[in-house]
XYZ file of C-alpha atoms in Angstrom:
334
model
C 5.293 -45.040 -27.687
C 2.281 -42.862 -27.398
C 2.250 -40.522 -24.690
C 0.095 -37.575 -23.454
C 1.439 -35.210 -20.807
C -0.327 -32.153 -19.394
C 2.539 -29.539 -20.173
C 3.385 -31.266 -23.235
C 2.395 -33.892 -25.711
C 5.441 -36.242 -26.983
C 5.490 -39.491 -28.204
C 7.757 -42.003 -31.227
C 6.493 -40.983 -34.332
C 4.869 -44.585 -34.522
C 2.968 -46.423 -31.417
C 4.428 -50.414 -31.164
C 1.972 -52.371 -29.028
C 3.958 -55.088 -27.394
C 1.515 -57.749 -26.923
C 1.811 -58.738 -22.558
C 0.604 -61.992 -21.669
C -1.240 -62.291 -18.234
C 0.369 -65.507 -17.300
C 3.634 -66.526 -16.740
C 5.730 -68.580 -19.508
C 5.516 -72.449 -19.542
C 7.053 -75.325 -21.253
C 4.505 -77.302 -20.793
C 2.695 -77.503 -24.235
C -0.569 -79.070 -23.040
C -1.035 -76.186 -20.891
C -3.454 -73.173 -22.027
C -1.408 -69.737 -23.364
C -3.084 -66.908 -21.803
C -4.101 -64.322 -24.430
C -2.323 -61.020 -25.073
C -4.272 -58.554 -22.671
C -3.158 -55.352 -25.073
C -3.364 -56.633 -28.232
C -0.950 -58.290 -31.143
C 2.270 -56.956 -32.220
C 2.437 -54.419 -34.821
C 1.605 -51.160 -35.492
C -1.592 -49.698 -34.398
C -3.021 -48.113 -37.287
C -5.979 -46.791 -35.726
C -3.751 -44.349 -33.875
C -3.507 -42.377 -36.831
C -5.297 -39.002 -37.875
C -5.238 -39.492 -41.618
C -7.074 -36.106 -41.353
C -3.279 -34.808 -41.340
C -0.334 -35.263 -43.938
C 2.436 -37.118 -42.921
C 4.655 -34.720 -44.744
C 3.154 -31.195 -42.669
C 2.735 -32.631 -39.249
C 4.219 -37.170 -38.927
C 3.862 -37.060 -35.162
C 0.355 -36.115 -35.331
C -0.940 -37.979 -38.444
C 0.922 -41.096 -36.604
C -0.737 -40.559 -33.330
C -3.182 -37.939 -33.428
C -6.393 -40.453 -33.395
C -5.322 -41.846 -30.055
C -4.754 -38.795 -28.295
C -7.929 -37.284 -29.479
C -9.654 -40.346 -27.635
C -7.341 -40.733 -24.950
C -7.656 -38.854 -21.550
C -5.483 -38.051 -19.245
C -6.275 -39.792 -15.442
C -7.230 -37.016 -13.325
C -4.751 -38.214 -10.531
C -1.052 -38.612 -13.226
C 0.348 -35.752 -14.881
C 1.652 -37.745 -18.119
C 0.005 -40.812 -19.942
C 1.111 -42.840 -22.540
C 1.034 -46.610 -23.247
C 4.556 -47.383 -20.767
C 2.158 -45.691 -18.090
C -0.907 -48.174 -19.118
C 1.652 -51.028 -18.822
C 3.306 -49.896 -15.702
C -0.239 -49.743 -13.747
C -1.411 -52.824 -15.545
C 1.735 -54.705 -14.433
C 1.278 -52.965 -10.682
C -2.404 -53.694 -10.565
C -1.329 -57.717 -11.261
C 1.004 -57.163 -8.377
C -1.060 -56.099 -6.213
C -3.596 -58.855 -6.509
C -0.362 -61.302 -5.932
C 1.049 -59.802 -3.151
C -2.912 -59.029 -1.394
C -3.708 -63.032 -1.379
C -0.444 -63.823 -0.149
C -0.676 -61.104 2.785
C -4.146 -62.431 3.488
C -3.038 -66.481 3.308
C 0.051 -65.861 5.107
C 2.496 -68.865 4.679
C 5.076 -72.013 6.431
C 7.733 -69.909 9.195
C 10.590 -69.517 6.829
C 8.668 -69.565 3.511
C 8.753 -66.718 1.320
C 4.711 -66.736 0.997
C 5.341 -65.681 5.251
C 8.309 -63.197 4.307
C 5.960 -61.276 1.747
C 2.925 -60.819 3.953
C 5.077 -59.727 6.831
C 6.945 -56.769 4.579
C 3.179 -56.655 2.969
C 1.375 -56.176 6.711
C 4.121 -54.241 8.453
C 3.537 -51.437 5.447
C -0.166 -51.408 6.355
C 0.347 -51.143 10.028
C -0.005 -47.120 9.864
C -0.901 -47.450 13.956
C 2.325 -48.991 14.731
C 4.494 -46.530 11.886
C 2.905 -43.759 13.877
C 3.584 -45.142 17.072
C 7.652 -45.270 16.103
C 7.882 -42.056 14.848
C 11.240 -41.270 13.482
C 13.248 -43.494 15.420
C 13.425 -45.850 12.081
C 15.793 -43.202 10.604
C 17.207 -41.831 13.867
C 20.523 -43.494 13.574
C 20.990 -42.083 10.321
C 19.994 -38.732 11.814
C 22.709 -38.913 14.591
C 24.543 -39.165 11.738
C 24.649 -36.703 9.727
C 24.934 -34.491 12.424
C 27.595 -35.797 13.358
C 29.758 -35.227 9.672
C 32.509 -32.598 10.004
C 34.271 -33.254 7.251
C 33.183 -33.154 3.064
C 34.820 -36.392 3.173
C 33.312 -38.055 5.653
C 30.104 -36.273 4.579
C 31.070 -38.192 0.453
C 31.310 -41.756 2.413
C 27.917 -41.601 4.208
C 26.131 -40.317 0.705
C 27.986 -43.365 -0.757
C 26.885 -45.923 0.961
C 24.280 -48.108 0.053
C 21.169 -47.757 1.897
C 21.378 -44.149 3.161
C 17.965 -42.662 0.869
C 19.372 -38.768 0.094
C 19.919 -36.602 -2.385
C 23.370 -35.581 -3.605
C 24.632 -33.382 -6.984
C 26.696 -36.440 -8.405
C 24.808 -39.505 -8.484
C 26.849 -42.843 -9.354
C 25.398 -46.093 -10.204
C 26.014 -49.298 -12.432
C 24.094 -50.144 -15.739
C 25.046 -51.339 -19.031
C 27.185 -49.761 -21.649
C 25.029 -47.828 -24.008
C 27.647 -48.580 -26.238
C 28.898 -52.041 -25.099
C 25.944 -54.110 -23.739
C 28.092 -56.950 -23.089
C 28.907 -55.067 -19.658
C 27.884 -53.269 -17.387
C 30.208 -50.017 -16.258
C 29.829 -47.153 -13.933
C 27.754 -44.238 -14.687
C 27.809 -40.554 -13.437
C 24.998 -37.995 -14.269
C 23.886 -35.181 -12.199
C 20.892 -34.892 -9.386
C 20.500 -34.053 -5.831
C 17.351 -31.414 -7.218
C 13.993 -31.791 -4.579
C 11.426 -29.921 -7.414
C 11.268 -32.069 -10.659
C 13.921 -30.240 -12.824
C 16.046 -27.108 -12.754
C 13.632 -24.816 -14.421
C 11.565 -24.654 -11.753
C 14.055 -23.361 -9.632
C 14.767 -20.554 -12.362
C 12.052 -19.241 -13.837
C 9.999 -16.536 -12.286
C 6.579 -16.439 -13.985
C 3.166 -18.914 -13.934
C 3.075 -20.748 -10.394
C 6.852 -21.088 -10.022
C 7.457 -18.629 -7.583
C 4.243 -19.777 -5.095
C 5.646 -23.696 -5.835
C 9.421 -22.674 -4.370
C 7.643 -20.996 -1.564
C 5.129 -23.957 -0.752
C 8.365 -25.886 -1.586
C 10.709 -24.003 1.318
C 7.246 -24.241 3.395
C 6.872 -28.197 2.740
C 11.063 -28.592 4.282
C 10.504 -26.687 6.939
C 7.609 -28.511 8.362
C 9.769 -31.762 8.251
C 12.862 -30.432 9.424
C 10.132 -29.310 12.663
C 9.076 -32.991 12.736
C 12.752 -33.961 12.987
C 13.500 -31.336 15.886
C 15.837 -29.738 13.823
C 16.833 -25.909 15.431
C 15.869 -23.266 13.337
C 13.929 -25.364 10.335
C 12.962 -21.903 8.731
C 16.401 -20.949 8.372
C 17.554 -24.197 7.076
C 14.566 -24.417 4.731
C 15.937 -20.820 3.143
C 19.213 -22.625 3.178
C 18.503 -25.712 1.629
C 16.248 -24.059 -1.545
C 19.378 -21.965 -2.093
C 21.756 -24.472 -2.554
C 19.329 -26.480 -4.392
C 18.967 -23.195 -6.800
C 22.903 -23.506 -6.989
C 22.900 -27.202 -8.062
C 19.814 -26.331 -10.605
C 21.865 -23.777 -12.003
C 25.011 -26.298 -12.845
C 22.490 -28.564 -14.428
C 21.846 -29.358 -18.343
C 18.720 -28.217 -19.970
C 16.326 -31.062 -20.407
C 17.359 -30.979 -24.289
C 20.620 -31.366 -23.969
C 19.980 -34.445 -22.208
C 18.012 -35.980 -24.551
C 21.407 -35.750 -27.017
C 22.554 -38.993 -26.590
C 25.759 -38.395 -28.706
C 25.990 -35.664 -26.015
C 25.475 -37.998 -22.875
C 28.101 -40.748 -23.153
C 31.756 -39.511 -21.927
C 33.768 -42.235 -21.296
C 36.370 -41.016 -18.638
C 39.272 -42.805 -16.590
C 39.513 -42.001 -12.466
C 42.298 -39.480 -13.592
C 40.366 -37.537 -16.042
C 37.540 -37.631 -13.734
C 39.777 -36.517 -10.746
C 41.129 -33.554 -13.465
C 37.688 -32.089 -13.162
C 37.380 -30.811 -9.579
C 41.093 -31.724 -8.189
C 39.738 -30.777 -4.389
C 36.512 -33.004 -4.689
C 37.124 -36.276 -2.714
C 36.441 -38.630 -6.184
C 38.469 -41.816 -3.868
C 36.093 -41.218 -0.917
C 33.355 -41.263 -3.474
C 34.184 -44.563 -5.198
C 35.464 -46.500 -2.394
C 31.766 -45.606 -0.190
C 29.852 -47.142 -2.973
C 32.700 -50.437 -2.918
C 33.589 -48.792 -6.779
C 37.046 -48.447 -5.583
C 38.442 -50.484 -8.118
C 36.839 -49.290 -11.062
C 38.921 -47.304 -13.709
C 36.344 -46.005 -16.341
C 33.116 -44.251 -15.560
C 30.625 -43.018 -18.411
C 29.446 -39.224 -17.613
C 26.474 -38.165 -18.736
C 26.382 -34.050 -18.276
C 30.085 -33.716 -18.500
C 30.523 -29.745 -18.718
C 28.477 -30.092 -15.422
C 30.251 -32.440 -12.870
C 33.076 -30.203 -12.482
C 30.704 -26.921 -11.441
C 28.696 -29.773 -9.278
C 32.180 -30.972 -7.658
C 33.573 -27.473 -7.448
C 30.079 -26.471 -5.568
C 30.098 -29.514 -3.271
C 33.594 -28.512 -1.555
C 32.902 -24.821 -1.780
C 29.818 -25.423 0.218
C 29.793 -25.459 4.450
C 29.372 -28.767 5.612
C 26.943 -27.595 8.245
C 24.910 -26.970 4.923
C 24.952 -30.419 3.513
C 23.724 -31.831 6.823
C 20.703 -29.739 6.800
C 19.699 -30.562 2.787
C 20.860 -34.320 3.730
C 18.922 -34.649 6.830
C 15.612 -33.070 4.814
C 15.913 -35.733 1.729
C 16.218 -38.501 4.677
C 13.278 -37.794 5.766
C 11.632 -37.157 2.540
C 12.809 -40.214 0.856
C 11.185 -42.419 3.838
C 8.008 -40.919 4.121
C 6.437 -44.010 2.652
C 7.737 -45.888 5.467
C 7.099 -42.944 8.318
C 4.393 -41.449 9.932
C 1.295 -40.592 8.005
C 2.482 -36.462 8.937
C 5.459 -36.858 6.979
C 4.322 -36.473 3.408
């Protein structure tokens, strides 16, 4: 994969063009194939910047040619040829989904059930008009926790869009594809990764401000009391959590990133953390092994969770609410 960043440049050593057909398979042989719209399979030699040894610099003599003709779009902070798929593939979509919307379908028919979704989306006048109220049950909510494990269940359950230090999901075994098994790493950060919650040079500082600024303002949408004060509240726990998390190095260690773990090991790590609560709110309760990712960081993140005022988490889980809807919300809440 070739792929150009603006803090950093990293890519495979070699750039594999998958070749992506424009139309959909067929078994019907009399039928037309569509022609590869990037390319045959292979290796894409012209990539190269034979200009370089392979033996003083690979990544660059294997992909320096492309990235010396290659910009980066003024409006994405990374590109590379996942990103040219990704916004080929959306762009397709789009068309799709557009005629649909405009066509409109039978009652009942999915062609109907896409352009209402489709339509509703584009009906900023009536998202304005509701306001909130969308999320204000999940709102009354939260405020209403007074527990950490009540707060655990409502982070668990499907369909409530916040943050939280310990994320848990299902994929497939890294190491077993023939299943799938549960899968802990570590999140719950608002800025992109910890550094920027720890280093104190360049723009860092001015972002965390803008940052504590930016919650504030929502919280203030939401009629939260004292939005200021939970703003400086929520950045500080935030700085906590960033603090507990690995170095974006260490993640990239995958001999480092699989721990296979049983519910009593995992329990062993932070004995006070409400692990059952956890489980059972995401209908895991039956599972026995779980695959951590940051291990040497879940306890800390556990420890941290308990140790912190619940009157806290409502204020930094009411704030990713909002945030995470914003798509869906008023046209203020950005």
């Amino acid at each position: 994969m070739m792929m150009l960043t603006r803090r950093a440049m990293g890519a495979s050593s070699v750039a594999l063009l998958a070749g992506c057909a424009t139309g959909a398979a067929t078994e019907d042989a009399a039928a037309p194939s569509a022609p590869a719209a990037i390319g045959a399979w292979g290796v894409d030699l012209t990539a190269r910047d034979e200009s370089v040894k392979p033996g003083d610099d690979f990544f660059r003599y294997a992909n320096g040619g492309w990235m010396q003709r290659t910009q980066i779009p003024a409006d994405r902070t990374r590109w590379g040829t996942f990103d040219i798929l990704r916004e080929k593939a959306d762009n397709d979509a789009r068309v799709i989904i557009e005629e649909v919307a405009l066509a409109g379908g039978q009652p009942g028919s999915n062609q109907q059930k896409i352009a209402d979704f489709y339509n509703s989306f584009l009906n900023q006048q009536q998202i304005d008009a509701a306001g909130l109220a969308p999320i204000q049950p999940e709102i009354d909510e939260i405020a209403a926790l007074r527990n950490h494990e009540d707060t655990i269940r409502l982070v668990a359950r499907p369909g409530v869009a916040v943050n939280f230090p310990i994320a848990i999901f299902v994929g497939l075994d890294e190491r077993n594809p023939n299943r799938y098994i549960t899968n802990m790493v570590h999140a719950g950060l608002g800025l992109p990764e910890r550094e920027y919650y720890r280093r104190t040079d360049g723009e860092f500082p001015n972002i965390r401000r803008e940052y504590e600024a930016h919650i504030a303002r929502l919280l203030t949408l939401a009629n939260q009391r004292d939005p200021a004060g939970q703003a400086r509240r929520i950045v500080a726990l935030e700085t906590q959590i960033a603090e507990r998390h690995w170095p974006i190095a260490d993640r990239r260690d995958r001999s480092r990133t699989y721990n296979l773990k049983t519910r009593a090991e995992i329990r062993a790590l932070a004995p006070s953390f409400p692990w059952d609560a956890a489980f059972d709110g995401q209908g895991l309760g039956a599972i026995e092994e779980v695959v951590i990712s940051e291990l040497s960081a879940m306890g800390p993140l556990a420890n941290l969770y308990v140790q912190t005022p619940v009157s806290t988490w409502k204020s930094y889980l009411t704030y990713h609410l909002i945030r995470n809807n914003a798509a869906v919300l008023p046209k203020n809440v950005d």
